[in-house]
Amino acid sequence: MTRGGVDALKRRAAEAAFGRVRSGMVLGLGTGSTVAHLLDLLGEALREGSLKDIVAVPTSVRTETRARELGIELIALHERASLDLTIDGADEISPRLELIKGGGGALLREKMVAQASDRLVIIADGAKAVDRLGTTFALPVEVVRWEWEAHVGFLEGLGAQVTPRRGSDGALVESDNGQHLLDCRFPEGIADPSAIEARLAARAGIVESGLFLGLAHEAFIASDQGVEHREGSA
Ligand code: 5RP
């Protein structure tokens, strides 16, 4: 499919999820090219006045910048006990709505915002739907800068092929939180995401992983056949 074709699908997924937004809501705003459409729709509705009294928490500097440009009122996460609804993209979506996220490097803030939200709605094009997590996308893992190399052997022990994320200049990428990202490819996919998540969570120096388990309530996945709506168990 052409890039324009994929982008049109992302737009359709965003439009479907946008139907969940109501005036007065406290929103979480995800990160990525699919969420960019959602931001445009939200900005337009606020300008036209079809939605009002919305405040939002961005999950990245990139989303924060774009939201400000569109006139979306932003607040900090700690200003509210909970958020009504977060809409975010994903890199992979399993049939049970387990996710791999973090292709854009925003996984830590995305997970913090998702966990603070009453509902998490995922928007994606159909290429993101997989039968088993890890089959098409490497799992991003955010690690503290100090001695980040010390985690490579540990992650390999979990079955991963580890690639430190670098920019086009060859330098290690820094997340919005000033930390590094290790992309972990699992050649057979991730057979037991909960077990991997538990091992990662128990390891000092690993800040967060891009596994989002039991967090998504629903997903809108757009393909040439239309927009599929999936309900999760969260
Ligand atoms: C960023 C993310 C994104 O939601 C994910 O990478 C999907 O991005 P896109 O909508 O551009 O395909 O997790 O950290």
GROMACS .gro file of C-alpha atoms and ligand atoms in nm:
model
  248
    1MET     CA    1   0.000   0.000   0.000
    2THR     CA    2   0.123   0.353  -0.076
    3ARG     CA    3   0.216   0.591   0.204
    4GLY     CA    4  -0.084   0.807   0.117
    5GLY     CA    5  -0.307   0.500   0.136
    6VAL     CA    6  -0.181   0.410   0.482
    7ASP     CA    7  -0.222   0.770   0.595
    8ALA     CA    8  -0.585   0.769   0.477
    9LEU     CA    9  -0.643   0.458   0.690
   10LYS     CA   10  -0.486   0.628   0.991
   11ARG     CA   11  -0.721   0.920   0.937
   12ARG     CA   12  -1.023   0.688   0.930
   13ALA     CA   13  -0.920   0.517   1.253
   14ALA     CA   14  -0.874   0.859   1.416
   15GLU     CA   15  -1.216   0.974   1.294
   16ALA     CA   16  -1.380   0.665   1.443
   17ALA     CA   17  -1.219   0.717   1.784
   18PHE     CA   18  -1.291   1.089   1.773
   19GLY     CA   19  -1.659   0.993   1.808
   20ARG     CA   20  -1.578   0.899   2.170
   21VAL     CA   21  -1.475   1.256   2.261
   22ARG     CA   22  -1.729   1.474   2.444
   23SER     CA   23  -1.723   1.834   2.564
   24GLY     CA   24  -1.588   1.875   2.916
   25MET     CA   25  -1.358   1.572   2.900
   26VAL     CA   26  -1.005   1.546   3.035
   27LEU     CA   27  -0.816   1.372   2.754
   28GLY     CA   28  -0.485   1.193   2.721
   29LEU     CA   29  -0.322   1.258   2.384
   30GLY     CA   30  -0.100   0.983   2.248
   31THR     CA   31   0.193   1.017   2.012
   32GLY     CA   32   0.257   0.933   1.649
   33SER     CA   33   0.136   0.980   1.294
   34THR     CA   34  -0.209   0.830   1.363
   35VAL     CA   35  -0.262   1.050   1.667
   36ALA     CA   36  -0.159   1.349   1.453
   37HIS     CA   37  -0.493   1.309   1.271
   38LEU     CA   38  -0.678   1.296   1.601
   39LEU     CA   39  -0.509   1.620   1.709
   40ASP     CA   40  -0.615   1.787   1.384
   41LEU     CA   41  -0.976   1.675   1.432
   42LEU     CA   42  -0.977   1.795   1.792
   43GLY     CA   43  -0.823   2.130   1.704
   44GLU     CA   44  -1.081   2.182   1.430
   45ALA     CA   45  -1.376   2.092   1.655
   46LEU     CA   46  -1.252   2.330   1.927
   47ARG     CA   47  -1.209   2.610   1.673
   48GLU     CA   48  -1.558   2.552   1.529
   49GLY     CA   49  -1.709   2.523   1.877
   50SER     CA   50  -1.861   2.178   1.825
   51LEU     CA   51  -1.650   2.068   2.127
   52LYS     CA   52  -1.562   2.285   2.426
   53ASP     CA   53  -1.415   2.280   2.777
   54ILE     CA   54  -1.159   2.014   2.691
   55VAL     CA   55  -0.824   1.992   2.864
   56ALA     CA   56  -0.560   1.739   2.771
   57VAL     CA   57  -0.238   1.574   2.886
   58PRO     CA   58   0.019   1.516   2.608
   59THR     CA   59   0.237   1.203   2.608
   60SER     CA   60   0.540   1.357   2.435
   61VAL     CA   61   0.709   1.684   2.355
   62ARG     CA   62   0.606   1.630   1.991
   63THR     CA   63   0.238   1.599   2.081
   64GLU     CA   64   0.264   1.890   2.324
   65THR     CA   65   0.407   2.116   2.052
   66ARG     CA   66   0.141   2.021   1.798
   67ALA     CA   67  -0.143   2.051   2.049
   68ARG     CA   68  -0.028   2.403   2.143
   69GLU     CA   69  -0.019   2.500   1.775
   70LEU     CA   70  -0.380   2.380   1.743
   71GLY     CA   71  -0.495   2.573   2.050
   72ILE     CA   72  -0.571   2.266   2.263
   73GLU     CA   73  -0.552   2.354   2.633
   74LEU     CA   74  -0.293   2.139   2.809
   75ILE     CA   75  -0.252   2.042   3.172
   76ALA     CA   76   0.003   1.835   3.362
   77LEU     CA   77  -0.076   1.473   3.449
   78HIS     CA   78  -0.068   1.538   3.824
   79GLU     CA   79  -0.332   1.811   3.802
   80ARG     CA   80  -0.611   1.551   3.781
   81ALA     CA   81  -0.669   1.233   3.977
   82SER     CA   82  -0.777   1.061   3.657
   83LEU     CA   83  -0.837   1.124   3.288
   84ASP     CA   84  -1.163   1.041   3.112
   85LEU     CA   85  -1.020   0.907   2.791
   86THR     CA   86  -0.683   0.859   2.622
   87ILE     CA   87  -0.653   0.798   2.250
   88ASP     CA   88  -0.320   0.662   2.129
   89GLY     CA   89  -0.162   0.467   1.845
   90ALA     CA   90   0.021   0.134   1.859
   91ASP     CA   91   0.292  -0.056   1.673
   92GLU     CA   92   0.130  -0.396   1.722
   93ILE     CA   93  -0.213  -0.503   1.845
   94SER     CA   94  -0.290  -0.863   1.946
   95PRO     CA   95  -0.639  -1.016   1.924
   96ARG     CA   96  -0.670  -0.960   2.305
   97LEU     CA   97  -0.574  -0.592   2.262
   98GLU     CA   98  -0.231  -0.639   2.410
   99LEU     CA   99   0.001  -0.386   2.253
  100ILE     CA  100   0.356  -0.307   2.159
  101LYS     CA  101   0.412   0.068   2.171
  102GLY     CA  102   0.710   0.299   2.170
  103GLY     CA  103   0.805   0.318   1.803
  104GLY     CA  104   0.801   0.693   1.855
  105GLY     CA  105   0.998   0.658   2.177
  106ALA     CA  106   0.720   0.793   2.399
  107LEU     CA  107   0.634   0.467   2.576
  108LEU     CA  108   0.701   0.579   2.934
  109ARG     CA  109   0.477   0.886   2.924
  110GLU     CA  110   0.222   0.696   2.714
  111LYS     CA  111   0.199   0.421   2.976
  112MET     CA  112   0.179   0.668   3.266
  113VAL     CA  113  -0.106   0.851   3.094
  114ALA     CA  114  -0.281   0.526   2.993
  115GLN     CA  115  -0.269   0.398   3.352
  116ALA     CA  116  -0.424   0.725   3.473
  117SER     CA  117  -0.710   0.702   3.223
  118ASP     CA  118  -1.057   0.559   3.272
  119ARG     CA  119  -1.048   0.442   2.908
  120LEU     CA  120  -0.770   0.380   2.657
  121VAL     CA  121  -0.876   0.376   2.292
  122ILE     CA  122  -0.623   0.261   2.032
  123ILE     CA  123  -0.622   0.379   1.672
  124ALA     CA  124  -0.422   0.210   1.398
  125ASP     CA  125  -0.406   0.099   1.038
  126GLY     CA  126  -0.458  -0.271   0.969
  127ALA     CA  127  -0.085  -0.349   0.935
  128LYS     CA  128  -0.060  -0.320   1.314
  129ALA     CA  129  -0.290  -0.615   1.382
  130VAL     CA  130  -0.090  -0.932   1.460
  131ASP     CA  131  -0.170  -1.278   1.597
  132ARG     CA  132   0.130  -1.275   1.831
  133LEU     CA  133   0.313  -0.971   1.970
  134GLY     CA  134   0.670  -0.921   1.854
  135THR     CA  135   0.628  -1.081   1.513
  136THR     CA  136   0.655  -0.762   1.306
  137PHE     CA  137   0.799  -0.503   1.546
  138ALA     CA  138   1.085  -0.495   1.795
  139LEU     CA  139   0.984  -0.431   2.155
  140PRO     CA  140   1.119  -0.092   2.271
  141VAL     CA  141   1.266  -0.088   2.620
  142GLU     CA  142   1.362   0.239   2.789
  143VAL     CA  143   1.670   0.219   3.012
  144VAL     CA  144   1.858   0.468   3.227
  145ARG     CA  145   2.163   0.611   3.055
  146TRP     CA  146   2.409   0.495   3.319
  147GLU     CA  147   2.551   0.156   3.218
  148TRP     CA  148   2.277   0.096   2.961
  149GLU     CA  149   2.509  -0.164   2.800
  150ALA     CA  150   2.467  -0.379   3.111
  151HIS     CA  151   2.112  -0.467   3.002
  152VAL     CA  152   2.202  -0.607   2.663
  153GLY     CA  153   2.311  -0.950   2.793
  154PHE     CA  154   2.009  -0.966   3.024
  155LEU     CA  155   1.770  -0.894   2.736
  156GLU     CA  156   1.947  -1.147   2.514
  157GLY     CA  157   1.891  -1.399   2.793
  158LEU     CA  158   1.517  -1.337   2.749
  159GLY     CA  159   1.550  -1.433   2.381
  160ALA     CA  160   1.583  -1.084   2.231
  161GLN     CA  161   1.815  -0.954   1.962
  162VAL     CA  162   1.898  -0.609   2.095
  163THR     CA  163   1.961  -0.294   1.889
  164PRO     CA  164   2.027   0.033   2.070
  165ARG     CA  165   1.817   0.300   1.899
  166ARG     CA  166   2.028   0.558   1.716
  167GLY     CA  167   1.946   0.873   1.525
  168SER     CA  168   2.047   0.944   1.166
  169ASP     CA  169   2.373   1.093   1.301
  170GLY     CA  170   2.457   0.760   1.465
  171ALA     CA  171   2.422   0.895   1.818
  172LEU     CA  172   2.212   0.707   2.072
  173VAL     CA  173   1.858   0.841   2.078
  174GLU     CA  174   1.745   1.017   2.395
  175SER     CA  175   1.383   0.987   2.497
  176ASP     CA  176   1.189   1.291   2.619
  177ASN     CA  177   1.300   1.174   2.963
  178GLY     CA  178   1.669   1.182   2.870
  179GLN     CA  179   1.706   0.804   2.863
  180HIS     CA  180   1.807   0.547   2.601
  181LEU     CA  181   1.598   0.297   2.408
  182LEU     CA  182   1.686  -0.063   2.328
  183ASP     CA  183   1.482  -0.224   2.051
  184CYS     CA  184   1.437  -0.594   2.126
  185ARG     CA  185   1.350  -0.823   1.837
  186PHE     CA  186   1.212  -1.162   1.934
  187PRO     CA  187   1.266  -1.390   1.631
  188GLU     CA  188   0.966  -1.612   1.717
  189GLY     CA  189   0.753  -1.333   1.859
  190ILE     CA  190   0.672  -1.303   2.231
  191ALA     CA  191   0.507  -1.625   2.346
  192ASP     CA  192   0.428  -1.504   2.700
  193PRO     CA  193   0.407  -1.121   2.714
  194SER     CA  194   0.314  -1.118   3.087
  195ALA     CA  195   0.622  -1.321   3.179
  196ILE     CA  196   0.850  -1.093   2.976
  197GLU     CA  197   0.688  -0.784   3.125
  198ALA     CA  198   0.741  -0.919   3.478
  199ARG     CA  199   1.111  -0.988   3.411
  200LEU     CA  200   1.161  -0.639   3.268
  201ALA     CA  201   0.971  -0.470   3.552
  202ALA     CA  202   1.187  -0.646   3.812
  203ARG     CA  203   1.515  -0.529   3.660
  204ALA     CA  204   1.678  -0.217   3.811
  205GLY     CA  205   1.781   0.028   3.539
  206ILE     CA  206   1.503  -0.075   3.302
  207VAL     CA  207   1.260   0.211   3.326
  208GLU     CA  208   0.970   0.080   3.116
  209SER     CA  209   0.886  -0.148   2.829
  210GLY     CA  210   0.658  -0.095   2.533
  211LEU     CA  211   0.436  -0.388   2.634
  212PHE     CA  212   0.091  -0.252   2.717
  213LEU     CA  213  -0.101  -0.543   2.870
  214GLY     CA  214  -0.458  -0.515   2.999
  215LEU     CA  215  -0.465  -0.141   2.940
  216ALA     CA  216  -0.662  -0.094   2.616
  217HIS     CA  217  -1.041  -0.089   2.634
  218GLU     CA  218  -1.110  -0.074   2.264
  219ALA     CA  219  -0.940  -0.028   1.928
  220PHE     CA  220  -1.035   0.110   1.590
  221ILE     CA  221  -0.829  -0.059   1.319
  222ALA     CA  222  -0.876   0.072   0.966
  223SER     CA  223  -0.815  -0.132   0.652
  224ASP     CA  224  -0.946  -0.132   0.295
  225GLN     CA  225  -1.237  -0.341   0.426
  226GLY     CA  226  -1.347  -0.066   0.668
  227VAL     CA  227  -1.286   0.023   1.031
  228GLU     CA  228  -1.284  -0.278   1.261
  229HIS     CA  229  -1.391  -0.212   1.619
  230ARG     CA  230  -1.240  -0.440   1.884
  231GLU     CA  231  -1.323  -0.451   2.254
  232GLY     CA  232  -1.052  -0.542   2.505
  233SER     CA  233  -1.072  -0.705   2.847
  234ALA     CA  234  -0.932  -0.403   3.034
  2355RP     C1  235   0.492   0.624   2.006
  2355RP     C2  236   0.394   0.515   1.986
  2355RP     C3  237   0.302   0.529   1.867
  2355RP     O1  238   0.171   0.531   1.911
  2355RP     C4  239   0.325   0.413   1.775
  2355RP     O2  240   0.464   0.412   1.738
  2355RP     C5  241   0.238   0.422   1.648
  2355RP     O3  242   0.281   0.529   1.571
  2355RP     P1  243   0.213   0.566   1.432
  2355RP     O4  244   0.073   0.610   1.460
  2355RP     O5  245   0.301   0.676   1.379
  2355RP     O6  246   0.217   0.442   1.346
  2355RP     O7  247   0.383   0.421   2.058
  2355RP     O8  248   0.577   0.596   2.114
   0.00000   0.00000   0.00000
